[in-house]
Coordinates of C-alpha atoms in Angstrom, one line a residue:
M1 CA 17.2 -8.5 15.7
K2 CA 19.7 -7.6 13.0
D3 CA 20.7 -11.2 12.7
L4 CA 17.2 -12.3 11.9
L5 CA 16.7 -9.4 9.4
D6 CA 19.9 -10.4 7.6
Q7 CA 18.8 -14.0 7.5
M8 CA 15.5 -13.0 6.0
S9 CA 17.2 -10.7 3.5
R10 CA 19.5 -13.5 2.3
R11 CA 16.4 -15.7 1.9
V12 CA 14.6 -13.1 -0.2
L13 CA 17.6 -12.5 -2.4
R14 CA 17.9 -16.2 -3.1
H15 CA 14.3 -16.4 -4.3
E16 CA 13.7 -12.9 -5.9
D17 CA 12.3 -12.8 -9.4
P18 CA 13.1 -9.5 -11.2
K19 CA 10.0 -9.9 -13.3
S20 CA 7.5 -10.5 -10.4
L21 CA 7.1 -9.7 -6.8
E22 CA 4.6 -12.5 -6.1
T23 CA 5.8 -15.8 -4.7
A24 CA 4.4 -19.4 -4.6
I25 CA 3.2 -18.7 -1.1
P26 CA -0.3 -17.3 -1.3
R27 CA -0.5 -13.5 -0.5
V28 CA 3.2 -13.2 0.1
A29 CA 5.4 -10.9 -2.0
I30 CA 9.1 -10.3 -1.9
G31 CA 11.3 -7.8 -3.7
A32 CA 14.8 -6.3 -4.0
F33 CA 15.6 -2.9 -5.6
R34 CA 19.2 -1.9 -6.5
Q35 CA 18.6 1.5 -8.0
P36 CA 17.1 4.5 -6.0
E37 CA 14.8 5.7 -8.9
P38 CA 11.4 7.0 -8.0
T39 CA 8.7 4.4 -8.4
M40 CA 5.0 4.5 -9.2
M41 CA 3.1 2.6 -6.6
A42 CA -0.5 2.2 -5.5
I43 CA -0.4 0.7 -2.0
G44 CA -2.9 -2.1 -1.6
A45 CA -4.4 -3.3 1.7
G46 CA -1.5 -5.2 3.3
V47 CA 1.5 -5.3 5.6
C48 CA 5.0 -4.5 4.4
L49 CA 8.2 -5.3 6.3
I50 CA 11.5 -3.8 5.4
L51 CA 14.4 -6.2 5.8
Q52 CA 17.2 -4.0 4.4
G53 CA 17.5 -0.4 3.4
A54 CA 14.6 2.1 3.7
K55 CA 11.6 3.4 1.8
Q56 CA 10.1 6.9 1.3
M57 CA 6.4 7.2 0.2
M58 CA 4.5 10.4 -0.4
V59 CA 0.8 10.0 0.6
N60 CA -1.0 13.3 -0.3
Q61 CA 1.5 15.9 1.0
K62 CA 2.7 13.6 3.8
M63 CA 6.1 12.0 3.5
L64 CA 6.4 8.6 5.2
R65 CA 9.8 7.1 5.7
Y66 CA 10.7 3.8 7.4
S67 CA 13.7 1.5 7.4
A68 CA 14.8 -2.1 8.2
G69 CA 12.9 -3.6 11.1
A70 CA 9.8 -1.3 10.6
C71 CA 6.5 -2.5 9.3
F72 CA 3.9 -0.5 7.3
A73 CA 0.2 -1.7 7.5
S74 CA -2.7 -0.3 5.5
L75 CA -6.3 -1.5 5.6
I76 CA -7.2 0.5 2.4
D77 CA -5.8 1.2 -1.0
L78 CA -3.6 4.4 -0.8
P79 CA -2.6 6.2 -4.0
T80 CA 1.0 7.5 -3.6
T81 CA 2.5 10.2 -5.7
C82 CA 6.1 8.9 -5.4
C83 CA 8.0 6.0 -3.8
V84 CA 11.7 5.8 -3.4
F85 CA 13.5 2.6 -2.3
E86 CA 16.8 3.5 -0.5
M87 CA 19.7 1.1 -0.6
D88 CA 21.9 0.4 2.5
G89 CA 25.3 1.5 1.1
D90 CA 26.0 -1.0 -1.8
K91 CA 23.4 -3.4 -0.5
P92 CA 19.9 -3.4 -2.2
Y93 CA 16.6 -2.5 -0.6
V94 CA 14.9 -5.8 0.4
G95 CA 11.3 -6.1 1.6
T96 CA 8.5 -8.5 1.9
G97 CA 4.8 -8.0 2.0
L98 CA 1.6 -9.8 3.0
T99 CA -1.8 -9.1 1.4
L100 CA -4.5 -9.1 4.0
D101 CA -7.1 -11.9 4.0
H102 CA -10.3 -10.8 5.7
G103 CA -11.4 -14.3 6.5
I104 CA -8.2 -15.2 8.4
F105 CA -8.3 -12.1 10.4
T106 CA -12.0 -12.4 11.3
S107 CA -11.5 -16.1 12.4
L108 CA -8.4 -15.2 14.5
I109 CA -10.0 -12.2 16.2
A110 CA -13.0 -14.3 17.1
D111 CA -10.7 -16.8 18.9
M112 CA -8.8 -14.1 20.7
P113 CA -9.8 -12.3 23.9
A114 CA -11.9 -9.3 23.2
A115 CA -10.0 -6.0 23.1
Q116 CA -11.3 -2.5 23.5
L117 CA -11.0 -0.7 20.2
K118 CA -10.3 3.0 20.1
K119 CA -13.1 5.1 18.8
E120 CA -11.5 5.8 15.5
L121 CA -8.1 5.2 13.9
P122 CA -6.3 6.1 10.7
A123 CA -6.4 3.2 8.2
F124 CA -2.6 3.0 8.0
N125 CA 0.4 3.2 10.3
I126 CA 4.1 2.4 10.8
E127 CA 5.5 0.4 13.7
T128 CA 8.7 -1.3 14.7
V129 CA 8.2 -5.0 14.8
S130 CA 9.1 -7.4 17.6
R131 CA 11.2 -10.5 17.4
D132 CA 8.1 -12.6 17.7
V133 CA 6.7 -11.1 14.5
L134 CA 10.0 -11.4 12.7
E135 CA 10.3 -15.1 13.7
A136 CA 6.8 -15.8 12.5
W137 CA 7.4 -14.0 9.2
D138 CA 10.7 -15.9 8.6
H139 CA 8.9 -19.1 9.4
L140 CA 6.5 -18.4 6.5
L141 CA 9.3 -17.2 4.1
A142 CA 11.2 -20.4 4.9
L143 CA 8.7 -22.3 2.8
L144 CA 10.3 -20.7 -0.3
D145 CA 13.2 -23.1 0.4
T146 CA 10.8 -26.1 0.5
P147 CA 8.1 -25.4 -2.1
D148 CA 6.5 -28.8 -1.8
D149 CA 5.6 -27.9 1.8
I150 CA 3.6 -24.8 0.8
P151 CA 0.2 -26.5 0.2
V152 CA 0.4 -28.2 3.6
L153 CA 2.1 -25.6 5.9
A154 CA 1.5 -22.2 4.4
A155 CA -2.0 -21.7 5.9
S156 CA -0.9 -22.4 9.5
R157 CA 2.2 -20.3 9.2
E158 CA 0.3 -17.4 7.8
R159 CA -2.2 -17.7 10.6
E160 CA 0.8 -17.7 13.1
L161 CA 2.1 -14.5 11.5
I162 CA -1.2 -12.7 11.6
Y163 CA -1.7 -13.7 15.2
R164 CA 1.6 -12.1 16.1
L165 CA 0.7 -9.0 14.2
L166 CA -2.6 -8.8 16.0
Q167 CA -0.6 -8.9 19.3
S168 CA 1.8 -6.2 18.1
P169 CA 1.4 -2.4 18.1
H170 CA -0.4 -2.9 14.8
G171 CA -3.1 -4.8 16.6
P172 CA -5.6 -1.9 17.2
L173 CA -5.4 -1.0 13.5
L174 CA -5.6 -4.6 12.2
R175 CA -8.5 -5.5 14.5
Q176 CA -10.7 -3.1 12.6
I177 CA -10.7 -5.7 9.8
G178 CA -13.0 -7.9 11.9
R179 CA -15.6 -5.2 12.2
E180 CA -18.4 -5.8 9.6
E181 CA -19.8 -2.4 10.4
G182 CA -18.1 0.8 11.3
R183 CA -16.6 4.0 9.9
L184 CA -13.7 2.2 8.1
T185 CA -16.0 -0.3 6.4
Q186 CA -18.1 2.6 5.2
V187 CA -15.1 4.5 3.9
R188 CA -13.9 1.4 2.1
R189 CA -17.2 1.1 0.3
A190 CA -16.7 4.6 -1.0
I191 CA -13.1 4.0 -2.0
D192 CA -14.2 0.9 -4.0
W193 CA -16.6 3.1 -6.0
M194 CA -14.0 5.8 -6.5
R195 CA -11.4 3.4 -7.8
N196 CA -13.9 2.0 -10.3
H197 CA -15.1 5.4 -11.4
Y198 CA -12.1 7.7 -11.2
D199 CA -12.6 8.8 -14.8
E200 CA -16.1 10.1 -14.1
S201 CA -17.4 13.2 -12.3
F202 CA -17.2 13.1 -8.5
P203 CA -20.8 13.5 -7.0
I204 CA -19.9 13.9 -3.4
K205 CA -23.5 13.4 -2.2
T206 CA -23.7 10.1 -4.2
V207 CA -20.4 8.8 -2.8
A208 CA -21.3 9.8 0.7
G209 CA -24.6 8.0 0.2
I210 CA -22.7 4.9 -0.9
A211 CA -20.8 5.1 2.4
G212 CA -24.0 5.6 4.3
M213 CA -23.0 9.0 5.8
S214 CA -24.0 12.6 5.5
V215 CA -21.5 14.7 3.4
A216 CA -20.1 16.4 6.5
S217 CA -19.6 13.1 8.3
F218 CA -18.1 11.4 5.2
N219 CA -15.6 14.2 4.7
R220 CA -14.5 14.0 8.3
H221 CA -14.2 10.2 8.6
F222 CA -12.6 9.9 5.1
R223 CA -9.8 12.3 6.1
T224 CA -9.2 10.5 9.4
A225 CA -8.8 7.2 7.5
T226 CA -6.7 8.4 4.5
S227 CA -5.1 11.7 5.6
M228 CA -6.8 13.4 2.6
S229 CA -10.2 14.6 1.6
P230 CA -12.4 12.5 -0.7
L231 CA -11.9 15.0 -3.5
Q232 CA -8.1 14.9 -3.1
Y233 CA -8.2 11.1 -3.1
H234 CA -10.3 11.0 -6.3
K235 CA -8.1 13.6 -8.0
T236 CA -4.9 11.6 -7.0
L237 CA -6.4 8.4 -8.5
R238 CA -7.1 10.3 -11.8
L239 CA -3.6 11.8 -12.0
Q240 CA -1.9 8.6 -11.0
A241 CA -3.8 6.8 -13.9
A242 CA -2.8 9.6 -16.2
R243 CA 0.9 9.2 -15.2
R244 CA 0.7 5.6 -16.1
L245 CA -0.6 6.5 -19.5
L246 CA 2.2 9.0 -20.0
A247 CA 4.7 6.4 -19.1
S248 CA 3.3 4.2 -21.8
D249 CA 3.8 6.9 -24.5
V250 CA 0.2 8.4 -24.5
D251 CA 0.4 12.2 -25.1
A252 CA -0.8 14.6 -22.4
T253 CA -4.0 15.7 -24.0
R254 CA -5.2 12.2 -24.6
A255 CA -4.2 11.2 -21.1
A256 CA -6.2 14.1 -19.7
Y257 CA -9.4 13.1 -21.5
A258 CA -8.9 9.4 -20.7
V259 CA -9.0 10.0 -17.0
G260 CA -12.0 12.3 -17.1
Y261 CA -10.6 15.8 -17.4
E262 CA -12.6 18.2 -19.6
S263 CA -9.9 20.8 -19.7
P264 CA -6.3 19.9 -20.6
S265 CA -5.0 23.1 -19.1
Q266 CA -6.7 22.3 -15.7
F267 CA -5.2 18.8 -16.0
S268 CA -1.7 20.3 -16.6
R269 CA -2.1 22.6 -13.5
D270 CA -3.3 19.7 -11.2
Y271 CA -0.6 17.4 -12.5
S272 CA 2.2 19.9 -12.0
R273 CA 1.0 20.7 -8.5
L274 CA 1.0 17.0 -7.5
F275 CA 4.1 15.7 -9.3
G276 CA 6.2 18.8 -9.5
H277 CA 6.6 18.8 -13.3
P278 CA 4.1 19.5 -16.1
P279 CA 3.0 16.3 -17.9
K280 CA 4.9 16.8 -21.1
R281 CA 8.2 17.4 -19.3
D282 CA 7.5 14.5 -16.9
A283 CA 6.8 12.0 -19.6
S284 CA 10.3 11.3 -20.8
R285 CA 11.5 11.1 -17.2
L286 CA 8.7 8.6 -16.5
R287 CA 9.7 6.4 -19.4
E288 CA 13.4 6.4 -18.5
N289 CA 13.5 6.2 -14.8
L290 CA 10.3 5.2 -13.1
V291 CA 9.6 1.6 -12.2
D292 CA 5.9 0.5 -11.8
V293 CA 5.4 -2.1 -9.1
S294 CA 1.6 -1.9 -9.3
S295 CA -0.2 -2.4 -6.0
V296 CA 1.9 -5.2 -4.5
V297 CA 3.2 -4.2 -1.1
V298 CA 7.0 -4.8 -0.5

């Protein structure tokens, strides 16, 4: 499959925009990184395929690493503490991503034979892709060479790619999108609230109620989906937001209060524990070295 990965890498490099990862194809992102600096990233719901190089991501205290030909899929927003794009010798890291469209998945799943879903799965995983998936993805990326065809052909080619992903080892994970009810849907409701209220206090009973679960059940199912507790997730959202403020030249005390901390000293302890450096020391490093790629998956 290396021939196809190389072909896709060359296509991405022809069309990359250093200022934006988004493309003219709806929900499709591409990117190339030539320096292995740590990167601030919030992973959105989507699928990322590495075409060249490798990537390391820290989710809570779990390091995830995958390389060319591997695909990461997530059904929820995951706050990362660090992401490093690894080059392949003197060749840049090259990746492409697809943001998930609920409607397309639901329509396709309804047209496919029913499959027995496992009782409960994590909300993200990494799998090696098949040639069928690569060919479908390349078919979609080929529209970058013929932009006038995008309005007519993009929808059918995206549907083809999603169909192949549903047939792949990612299938059991991705089929959860089609379930209107279920534990993952409930967890996602809580995550939406948490992302919109990260700078407020964290009332666990209230958030569990938003998810429609008891506190004990919510804690258990949230950890299964995200590999962290609700409190850890909420704290990571806060500290990630503070880190962005520090990178934009906001001082540590103001950043602490802005994200909801009442004690700057507690903020400093939590920050150091998560990122490995106290906020003031980390600030200059952030401004010099870190690249922010927002929540686009590549």
